Amino acid sequence: MNASPPNITAAPAETPRVATTPTGKTACVIGSGFGGMSLALRLQSAGIATTVIESRDKPGGRAYVWEREGFTFDGGPTVITDPDCLRELWALSGHDMAEDVDLMQVMPFYRLTWPDGTEFDYSNDEDQLFDEIARINPADVAGYQRFLKYSAEVYEEGYVKLGHVPFLDFKSMLKAAPALARKQAWRSVYSMVSHFIEDEKLREAFSFHTLLVGGSPMKTSAIYALIHKLEKDGGVWWARGGTNQLVAGMVRHFERLGGTMRLDDPVVQVHTLGTVATEVETRSGFRQRFDAVASNADIMHSYKDLLSGSGRGKSYAKKLARKKFSPSLFVVHFGLKGTFPNIAHHMILFGPRYKGLVDDIYKNGVLPADFSVYLHHPSVTDPSVAPEGMSTFYALVPVAHTGKLAVDWEETGPLLEKRVLDEVGRRLDIPDIHDRIVTKFHYSPRDFSQDLNAHLGSAFSLEPLLTQSAWFRGHNRDDVIGNFYLVGAGTHPGAGIPGVVGSAKATAGLMIEDLVGAAQS
């Protein structure tokens, strides 16, 4: 019944410092993104024999990696915040994350620029940050301080208290509602920032973060202002060698604890019997029974395809199809001759429009003539990701998902790639950018659909609206199939590394209690 897997990485013989007592229970985690690997580490640390099955030839999910002509190109995510939530995954078994991952601090967190030449360095160095704000609008220094106080309050309510808690019924939502209402959660991040900040550039500077988790600043709940507190306290980090090395470190530790990785073998079916998930079957013919199954795959793919043999899969997929999904991304990866010490690690090149551009992406479904660019330049922090004397970049622009924007990406991709590179060259004064290119390629909504089974090519799963948060999002444990669980961007609390790692904590608590009892959870 069990076919040989096409690619299994062997677990090393090293003994964990804090031995986990085997429970005799087994679990399968489908997908090896940050959410899946975080869940697998928690389960394996609790003595549940865990197998991770990944469809691609490398672990990481969206955090995939390409190596071309000596350059390392991370698929993303590239902004690491709240490193303590990651360190906890090693501490569960008495280990230190530093054994496997070398985190490097990034300063400034972001350099923001506008078409008129204005620059703004954003970091958690208060004196420097206040100086940056005062340079643009002195009156907003006091406003920013009030905004930061608000951010700390919603961080406590939305992240500390609720970020790792599963919402399994509507009553749990009602219990949380009064605190969220007191923090005006119905308002958007942009609206709340505008309440404290009067300069338009600074309003953009303190509201763009939601775009990095798939949300419109004009519609995403003000609770997401907590990101500022998260970054202020924990900083912004980079894993030496790339985000892929953080994934590799998680895999290395998972195998150290005895977990099993199965790569390059897509799951084709989660078999059920009544309301129980019984077996997982892959393309290679591998088929195995597990006590519990968790999916880190795209939420629509999980129900529509993997659970297609069950009534629950079909009915919930129809419900999901009525929800709103986040936009997609168009990403240009490129390696350049030369080094650029004056180009920051993370940059936002704002375009001439803000709200109008966001509307084009989220509402109008058009490919705009202008765009804002998130520019990632890791080699300025970590030269190991590029050949000597060269630089690694990617330039990312949000675009509408394929349900709103119907274009032929095979035809449009090369044209948009040139436009993006032209803009980067113009804005950063690299007039010979095309001549400097050693290697380049782009990643479009079509690739998100094909490589990641992402519904509509969405890069962040369900849009983070208040009406699609907590209980209104995918549940950490399915309501009908009692041993089928979700982890990752499609479930509570949402996208981003802290979000999906938090979802793993919530889901792991349920799975451990369900499998081995509350005493060991």
Coordinates of C-alpha atoms in Angstrom, one line a residue:
M1 CA 0.0 0.0 0.0
N2 CA 2.9 2.4 0.7
A3 CA 4.9 3.3 -2.4
S4 CA 8.4 4.5 -2.0
P5 CA 8.5 8.3 -1.8
P6 CA 10.4 10.1 -4.6
N7 CA 12.4 12.2 -2.1
I8 CA 12.7 11.8 1.6
T9 CA 15.4 13.6 3.5
A10 CA 16.9 11.4 6.2
A11 CA 16.6 12.4 9.8
P12 CA 20.0 12.7 11.5
A13 CA 21.0 10.5 14.4
E14 CA 21.3 13.4 16.8
T15 CA 19.3 13.0 20.1
P16 CA 17.2 16.0 21.2
R17 CA 18.3 17.5 24.4
V18 CA 14.8 17.3 25.8
A19 CA 13.5 13.9 24.7
T20 CA 9.9 13.9 23.5
T21 CA 7.9 10.9 24.7
P22 CA 6.2 9.2 21.8
T23 CA 2.5 9.2 22.2
G24 CA 1.8 6.6 19.5
K25 CA -0.3 9.1 17.6
T26 CA 0.5 10.2 14.0
A27 CA -0.2 13.3 12.1
C28 CA 0.2 14.5 8.5
V29 CA 0.9 18.2 7.6
I30 CA 0.2 19.0 4.0
G31 CA 2.5 21.8 2.8
S32 CA 5.8 23.0 4.2
G33 CA 5.3 26.7 4.3
F34 CA 6.1 28.6 7.6
G35 CA 2.7 27.7 9.0
G36 CA 3.1 24.0 8.1
M37 CA 6.6 23.7 9.4
S38 CA 5.7 25.6 12.6
L39 CA 2.8 23.2 13.2
A40 CA 5.0 20.1 12.4
L41 CA 7.6 21.3 14.9
R42 CA 5.0 21.7 17.6
L43 CA 3.5 18.3 17.0
Q44 CA 6.8 16.5 16.8
S45 CA 8.0 18.2 20.0
A46 CA 4.8 16.9 21.7
G47 CA 5.7 13.3 20.7
I48 CA 3.2 13.0 17.8
A49 CA 5.0 11.3 14.9
T50 CA 4.5 13.8 12.1
T51 CA 5.0 13.6 8.4
V52 CA 5.2 16.7 6.2
I53 CA 4.2 16.2 2.6
E54 CA 5.3 19.0 0.1
S55 CA 4.3 19.1 -3.5
R56 CA 7.4 21.1 -4.7
D57 CA 11.0 19.9 -4.9
K58 CA 12.0 22.1 -2.0
P59 CA 10.4 23.0 1.3
G60 CA 9.0 26.4 2.0
G61 CA 5.8 26.9 0.1
R62 CA 5.7 30.6 -0.7
A63 CA 9.2 30.8 0.8
Y64 CA 10.7 29.0 -2.1
V65 CA 14.2 29.7 -3.4
W66 CA 15.9 29.9 -6.8
E67 CA 19.7 29.8 -7.3
R68 CA 20.8 31.2 -10.6
E69 CA 24.4 32.1 -11.7
G70 CA 25.5 32.5 -8.1
F71 CA 22.6 34.6 -7.0
T72 CA 20.1 33.5 -4.4
F73 CA 16.5 34.7 -5.0
D74 CA 14.0 34.2 -2.3
G75 CA 10.4 33.8 -3.3
G76 CA 9.3 35.5 0.0
P77 CA 8.4 36.5 2.6
T78 CA 11.4 38.6 3.2
V79 CA 10.5 40.7 6.2
I80 CA 11.0 38.7 9.5
T81 CA 9.4 40.2 12.5
D82 CA 8.7 38.9 16.1
P83 CA 11.7 36.5 16.1
D84 CA 10.6 35.3 19.5
C85 CA 7.6 33.4 18.0
L86 CA 10.2 31.5 15.9
R87 CA 12.6 30.9 18.7
E88 CA 9.8 29.3 20.7
L89 CA 9.6 26.5 18.2
W90 CA 13.2 25.4 19.1
A91 CA 12.7 26.1 22.8
L92 CA 9.9 23.5 23.0
S93 CA 12.6 20.8 22.8
G94 CA 15.3 22.6 24.7
H95 CA 17.1 23.9 21.7
D96 CA 18.2 27.3 20.5
M97 CA 17.3 28.6 17.1
A98 CA 20.8 30.0 16.7
E99 CA 22.0 26.4 16.2
D100 CA 20.3 26.4 12.8
V101 CA 19.6 30.0 11.8
D102 CA 21.7 33.2 12.0
L103 CA 19.4 36.2 12.2
M104 CA 20.8 39.6 11.1
Q105 CA 19.1 42.9 12.1
V106 CA 18.0 45.2 9.3
M107 CA 18.3 49.0 9.7
P108 CA 16.4 51.0 8.7
F109 CA 13.4 48.7 8.6
Y110 CA 12.3 50.4 5.3
R111 CA 13.4 53.4 3.3
L112 CA 10.3 55.0 1.7
T113 CA 10.6 57.3 -1.3
W114 CA 8.1 59.4 -3.3
P115 CA 8.3 60.7 -6.9
D116 CA 9.2 64.2 -5.8
G117 CA 12.4 62.9 -4.2
T118 CA 11.3 62.8 -0.6
E119 CA 12.9 60.0 1.4
F120 CA 11.9 58.7 4.8
D121 CA 13.8 56.0 6.9
Y122 CA 11.5 54.0 9.2
S123 CA 12.9 52.1 12.1
N124 CA 12.5 51.7 15.9
D125 CA 15.2 54.2 16.8
E126 CA 12.8 56.7 18.3
D127 CA 15.1 59.8 18.2
Q128 CA 16.0 59.1 14.6
L129 CA 12.4 58.4 13.7
F130 CA 11.1 61.6 15.3
D131 CA 13.7 63.5 13.4
E132 CA 12.5 61.8 10.1
I133 CA 8.9 62.7 10.9
A134 CA 9.8 66.3 11.8
R135 CA 11.7 66.8 8.6
I136 CA 8.4 66.2 6.7
N137 CA 5.9 67.7 9.2
P138 CA 7.0 68.7 12.7
A139 CA 3.4 68.7 14.0
D140 CA 3.1 64.9 13.3
V141 CA 5.7 63.9 15.8
A142 CA 3.1 64.2 18.6
G143 CA 0.5 62.6 16.4
Y144 CA 2.8 59.6 15.8
Q145 CA 3.4 59.2 19.5
R146 CA -0.4 59.0 20.0
F147 CA -0.7 56.6 17.1
L148 CA 2.0 54.4 18.6
K149 CA 0.1 54.3 21.9
Y150 CA -2.9 53.1 20.0
S151 CA -0.8 50.5 18.2
A152 CA 0.4 49.2 21.6
E153 CA -3.2 48.9 22.8
V154 CA -4.4 46.9 19.7
Y155 CA -1.3 44.8 19.8
E156 CA -2.3 43.7 23.3
E157 CA -5.9 42.9 22.3
G158 CA -5.3 41.6 18.8
Y159 CA -2.0 39.8 19.0
V160 CA -1.1 39.0 22.5
K161 CA -4.6 38.0 23.6
L162 CA -6.2 36.7 20.4
G163 CA -3.3 36.0 17.9
H164 CA -2.8 32.4 19.0
V165 CA -6.4 31.5 20.1
P166 CA -8.6 29.4 17.8
F167 CA -12.1 30.8 17.1
L168 CA -14.2 27.7 16.8
D169 CA -17.7 29.2 17.4
F170 CA -19.5 32.5 17.1
K171 CA -19.6 32.8 20.9
S172 CA -15.8 33.2 21.0
M173 CA -16.2 36.0 18.5
L174 CA -18.8 37.7 20.6
K175 CA -16.6 37.5 23.6
A176 CA -13.8 39.3 21.8
A177 CA -16.0 41.9 20.2
P178 CA -16.3 44.5 23.0
A179 CA -12.6 44.9 23.3
L180 CA -12.2 45.2 19.5
A181 CA -15.1 47.7 19.4
R182 CA -13.5 49.9 22.0
K183 CA -10.4 50.0 19.7
Q184 CA -12.6 51.0 16.8
A185 CA -11.8 47.9 14.9
W186 CA -14.4 48.8 12.3
R187 CA -12.3 51.7 11.0
S188 CA -9.6 51.1 8.5
V189 CA -5.9 51.3 9.1
Y190 CA -5.6 54.4 6.8
S191 CA -8.6 56.0 8.6
M192 CA -7.0 55.5 12.0
V193 CA -3.6 56.7 10.9
S194 CA -5.2 59.8 9.4
H195 CA -6.9 60.4 12.8
F196 CA -3.4 60.9 14.3
I197 CA -1.3 62.0 11.3
E198 CA -2.0 65.0 9.1
D199 CA 0.7 64.8 6.3
E200 CA -0.4 62.6 3.4
K201 CA 3.1 61.1 2.9
L202 CA 3.3 60.1 6.5
R203 CA -0.2 58.7 6.3
E204 CA 1.1 56.4 3.5
A205 CA 4.3 55.7 5.5
F206 CA 2.3 54.4 8.5
S207 CA -0.5 52.5 6.6
F208 CA 1.3 50.6 3.8
H209 CA 2.1 47.6 6.0
T210 CA -1.3 46.0 5.4
L211 CA -0.3 45.6 1.7
L212 CA 2.5 43.2 2.9
V213 CA -0.2 40.8 4.3
G214 CA -2.7 41.2 1.4
G215 CA -4.9 44.0 2.8
S216 CA -6.0 47.3 1.4
P217 CA -5.0 50.1 3.8
M218 CA -8.4 51.7 3.1
K219 CA -10.4 48.5 4.1
T220 CA -8.2 46.5 6.5
S221 CA -9.3 46.7 10.1
A222 CA -7.4 49.2 12.3
I223 CA -6.4 46.3 14.5
Y224 CA -3.6 45.7 12.0
A225 CA -2.0 48.9 13.3
L226 CA -0.5 46.4 15.8
I227 CA 2.2 45.8 13.2
H228 CA 3.9 49.0 14.3
K229 CA 4.2 47.8 17.9
L230 CA 5.3 44.4 16.7
E231 CA 8.2 45.9 14.7
K232 CA 9.1 48.5 17.3
D233 CA 9.5 45.8 20.0
G234 CA 10.9 42.9 18.0
G235 CA 12.7 44.7 15.1
V236 CA 13.0 43.6 11.5
W237 CA 15.4 40.8 10.7
W238 CA 17.0 38.8 7.9
A239 CA 18.2 35.2 8.0
R240 CA 21.8 34.9 6.7
G241 CA 21.7 33.2 3.4
G242 CA 18.0 34.2 2.8
T243 CA 14.6 33.4 4.1
N244 CA 15.1 29.9 2.6
Q245 CA 17.7 29.4 5.3
L246 CA 15.1 30.0 8.0
V247 CA 13.0 27.3 6.3
A248 CA 16.0 25.0 6.0
G249 CA 16.7 25.5 9.7
M250 CA 13.1 24.5 10.6
V251 CA 13.4 21.4 8.5
R252 CA 16.7 20.5 10.0
H253 CA 15.3 20.8 13.5
F254 CA 12.1 18.9 12.6
E255 CA 14.2 16.0 11.3
R256 CA 16.5 16.2 14.4
L257 CA 13.3 15.5 16.4
G258 CA 12.5 12.5 14.3
G259 CA 10.0 14.0 11.9
T260 CA 9.6 12.9 8.3
M261 CA 9.8 15.2 5.2
R262 CA 8.4 14.0 1.9
L263 CA 9.1 16.3 -1.0
D264 CA 8.1 16.6 -4.6
D265 CA 5.0 14.5 -4.1
P266 CA 1.7 16.4 -4.2
V267 CA -1.2 15.2 -2.2
V268 CA -4.1 14.4 -4.5
Q269 CA -6.7 13.3 -2.0
V270 CA -7.5 13.3 1.7
H271 CA -9.7 10.3 2.1
T272 CA -12.6 10.4 4.6
L273 CA -15.0 8.0 6.1
G274 CA -18.1 9.8 7.3
T275 CA -16.8 12.8 9.4
V276 CA -13.3 11.4 9.8
A277 CA -10.2 12.0 7.7
T278 CA -8.6 8.6 7.3
E279 CA -5.8 8.5 4.8
V280 CA -3.6 10.8 2.7
E281 CA -2.8 9.8 -0.9
T282 CA -0.1 11.4 -3.1
R283 CA 0.6 11.5 -6.8
S284 CA 3.3 8.9 -6.5
G285 CA 0.9 6.3 -5.1
F286 CA 1.9 6.8 -1.5
R287 CA -1.1 6.3 0.8
Q288 CA -1.0 6.3 4.5
R289 CA -3.4 6.4 7.4
F290 CA -3.0 9.2 10.0
D291 CA -4.8 10.0 13.3
A292 CA -5.0 13.6 12.2
V293 CA -4.4 15.6 9.0
A294 CA -3.6 19.4 8.8
S295 CA -3.5 21.4 5.6
N296 CA -1.1 24.3 5.1
A297 CA -2.1 24.3 1.4
D298 CA -4.3 27.0 -0.1
I299 CA -7.6 26.9 1.7
M300 CA -9.7 26.6 -1.5
H301 CA -7.4 23.9 -2.8
S302 CA -7.7 22.1 0.5
Y303 CA -11.5 21.8 0.3
K304 CA -12.3 21.9 -3.4
D305 CA -9.5 19.4 -4.5
L306 CA -8.0 17.6 -1.5
L307 CA -11.4 16.9 0.1
S308 CA -13.3 16.6 -3.2
G309 CA -14.4 13.1 -2.3
S310 CA -16.4 14.4 0.7
G311 CA -19.6 16.3 0.9
R312 CA -17.9 18.7 3.3
G313 CA -15.2 19.6 0.9
K314 CA -17.7 20.4 -1.9
S315 CA -20.1 22.4 0.3
Y316 CA -17.4 24.5 2.0
A317 CA -15.6 25.2 -1.3
K318 CA -18.8 26.8 -2.6
K319 CA -19.0 28.9 0.6
L320 CA -15.3 30.0 0.1
A321 CA -15.9 30.9 -3.5
R322 CA -18.2 33.7 -2.2
K323 CA -15.5 35.2 -0.1
K324 CA -13.1 38.0 -1.1
F325 CA -9.5 36.9 -1.8
S326 CA -6.4 39.1 -1.5
P327 CA -4.7 40.4 -4.7
S328 CA -1.8 38.7 -6.4
L329 CA 1.7 40.0 -7.0
F330 CA 4.1 40.5 -9.9
V331 CA 7.7 40.0 -8.9
V332 CA 10.8 40.7 -10.9
H333 CA 13.9 38.9 -9.6
F334 CA 17.2 40.3 -11.0
G335 CA 20.9 40.1 -10.3
L336 CA 23.1 43.2 -11.2
K337 CA 26.7 43.8 -11.8
G338 CA 28.0 46.2 -9.1
T339 CA 27.2 46.9 -5.5
F340 CA 24.8 49.6 -4.2
P341 CA 25.6 50.4 -0.6
N342 CA 23.2 53.4 -0.7
I343 CA 20.2 51.3 -1.6
A344 CA 18.5 50.1 1.6
H345 CA 17.6 46.4 2.2
H346 CA 13.8 47.1 2.1
M347 CA 12.4 50.1 0.1
I348 CA 9.0 51.3 -0.9
L349 CA 8.9 53.4 -4.0
F350 CA 5.5 55.1 -3.7
G351 CA 3.9 56.1 -7.0
P352 CA 2.0 59.3 -7.8
R353 CA -1.2 57.9 -6.5
Y354 CA -2.1 56.0 -3.3
K355 CA -5.8 55.5 -2.8
G356 CA -6.5 55.5 -6.6
L357 CA -3.8 52.8 -7.1
V358 CA -5.2 50.7 -4.3
D359 CA -8.7 51.0 -5.8
D360 CA -7.3 49.8 -9.2
I361 CA -5.9 46.7 -7.5
Y362 CA -8.7 45.8 -5.1
K363 CA -11.8 47.1 -6.8
N364 CA -11.3 48.1 -10.4
G365 CA -9.2 45.1 -11.5
V366 CA -7.1 47.0 -14.0
L367 CA -3.4 47.0 -14.7
P368 CA -2.5 50.6 -13.8
A369 CA -0.2 52.8 -15.8
D370 CA 1.6 53.7 -12.6
F371 CA 2.6 51.6 -9.6
S372 CA 4.2 51.5 -6.2
V373 CA 7.2 49.1 -5.9
Y374 CA 8.5 47.2 -2.9
L375 CA 12.2 46.7 -3.6
H376 CA 14.1 44.0 -1.8
H377 CA 17.9 44.3 -1.8
P378 CA 19.2 41.6 0.6
S379 CA 22.9 41.7 -0.6
V380 CA 23.4 45.1 1.1
T381 CA 22.9 43.3 4.4
D382 CA 24.1 39.8 3.4
P383 CA 26.6 39.7 0.5
S384 CA 26.5 35.9 0.5
V385 CA 23.3 36.0 -1.6
A386 CA 25.2 37.4 -4.6
P387 CA 28.5 36.7 -6.4
E388 CA 31.3 39.0 -5.3
G389 CA 30.9 42.5 -6.6
M390 CA 27.3 41.9 -7.6
S391 CA 23.8 42.5 -6.1
T392 CA 20.6 40.5 -5.6
F393 CA 17.2 42.3 -6.0
Y394 CA 13.6 41.7 -6.4
A395 CA 11.0 44.3 -7.3
L396 CA 7.4 43.5 -6.3
V397 CA 4.2 45.3 -7.4
P398 CA 0.7 44.2 -6.2
V399 CA -1.7 43.4 -9.0
A400 CA -5.4 42.3 -8.9
H401 CA -6.0 38.6 -8.7
T402 CA -7.1 36.6 -11.8
G403 CA -10.8 36.9 -10.8
K404 CA -10.6 40.6 -11.4
L405 CA -7.7 41.1 -13.9
A406 CA -8.0 39.0 -17.0
V407 CA -4.7 39.3 -18.9
D408 CA -2.4 36.9 -20.7
W409 CA 0.6 36.9 -18.4
E410 CA 2.7 35.1 -20.9
E411 CA 2.3 38.2 -23.1
T412 CA 2.0 40.8 -20.4
G413 CA 4.7 39.5 -18.1
P414 CA 7.7 40.6 -20.2
L415 CA 6.2 44.0 -20.9
L416 CA 5.5 44.7 -17.2
E417 CA 8.9 43.3 -16.2
K418 CA 10.5 46.0 -18.4
R419 CA 8.3 48.7 -17.0
V420 CA 9.2 47.7 -13.4
L421 CA 12.9 47.6 -14.2
D422 CA 12.7 51.0 -16.0
E423 CA 11.0 52.5 -12.9
V424 CA 13.6 51.1 -10.5
G425 CA 16.4 52.3 -12.7
R426 CA 14.9 55.8 -12.9
R427 CA 13.9 56.2 -9.2
L428 CA 17.3 54.8 -7.9
D429 CA 19.5 56.5 -10.5
I430 CA 20.7 53.4 -12.2
P431 CA 20.4 54.5 -15.8
D432 CA 22.2 51.5 -17.2
I433 CA 20.2 49.0 -15.1
H434 CA 19.4 46.8 -18.2
D435 CA 23.1 46.6 -19.2
R436 CA 24.0 45.6 -15.6
I437 CA 21.6 42.6 -15.5
V438 CA 23.3 39.3 -15.2
T439 CA 20.1 37.2 -14.8
K440 CA 16.5 38.0 -14.4
F441 CA 13.0 36.3 -14.3
H442 CA 9.6 37.3 -13.2
Y443 CA 6.8 35.6 -11.2
S444 CA 3.2 36.3 -12.0
P445 CA -0.3 35.5 -10.8
R446 CA -0.3 32.6 -13.2
D447 CA 2.7 31.2 -11.3
F448 CA 1.0 31.5 -8.0
S449 CA -1.9 29.5 -9.4
Q450 CA 0.2 26.8 -11.0
D451 CA 3.0 26.4 -8.4
L452 CA 1.0 26.9 -5.2
N453 CA -2.6 26.0 -6.2
A454 CA -3.4 29.5 -5.1
H455 CA -7.1 30.3 -5.7
L456 CA -7.3 33.1 -8.3
G457 CA -3.5 33.5 -8.0
S458 CA -4.0 35.2 -4.7
A459 CA -0.7 35.8 -2.9
F460 CA -2.2 36.0 0.6
S461 CA -5.3 33.8 0.6
L462 CA -8.5 35.4 2.1
E463 CA -8.5 39.2 2.2
P464 CA -8.0 40.4 5.8
L465 CA -11.3 42.2 6.2
L466 CA -13.0 42.5 9.6
T467 CA -15.8 40.4 8.2
Q468 CA -13.2 37.7 7.2
S469 CA -11.3 37.7 10.5
A470 CA -11.2 35.3 13.5
W471 CA -14.3 33.1 13.4
F472 CA -15.2 34.4 9.9
R473 CA -11.9 33.0 8.5
G474 CA -11.1 29.4 7.9
H475 CA -11.4 27.5 11.3
N476 CA -8.2 26.0 12.8
R477 CA -10.2 22.7 13.1
D478 CA -12.9 21.9 10.6
D479 CA -16.5 22.1 11.9
V480 CA -17.5 18.7 10.3
I481 CA -14.4 16.6 9.8
G482 CA -13.2 16.5 13.4
N483 CA -9.6 15.4 12.7
F484 CA -9.0 17.8 9.8
Y485 CA -7.3 21.0 10.6
L486 CA -6.1 24.2 8.9
V487 CA -2.9 26.2 9.3
G488 CA -1.5 29.2 7.4
A489 CA -2.8 32.4 5.8
G490 CA -6.3 31.2 5.2
T491 CA -7.1 30.6 8.8
H492 CA -6.9 32.8 11.9
P493 CA -5.1 35.1 12.4
G494 CA -3.9 35.5 8.7
A495 CA -0.9 36.1 6.5
G496 CA 2.7 37.1 7.3
I497 CA 5.2 35.2 9.3
P498 CA 3.9 36.1 12.8
G499 CA 0.4 35.4 11.5
V500 CA 1.0 31.9 10.1
V501 CA 3.3 31.0 13.0
G502 CA 0.5 32.1 15.4
S503 CA -2.0 30.0 13.4
A504 CA 0.3 27.0 14.0
K505 CA 0.2 27.6 17.7
A506 CA -3.6 27.8 17.8
T507 CA -3.9 24.7 15.6
A508 CA -1.3 22.7 17.5
G509 CA -3.1 23.3 20.8
L510 CA -6.2 21.8 19.4
M511 CA -4.5 18.8 17.8
I512 CA -2.4 18.0 20.8
E513 CA -5.5 18.1 23.0
D514 CA -7.5 16.1 20.6
L515 CA -4.9 13.4 20.1
V516 CA -3.2 13.1 23.5
G517 CA -5.4 15.0 26.0
A518 CA -5.3 18.3 27.7
A519 CA -2.7 17.1 30.2
Q520 CA 0.0 17.1 27.5
S521 CA -1.0 20.1 25.5

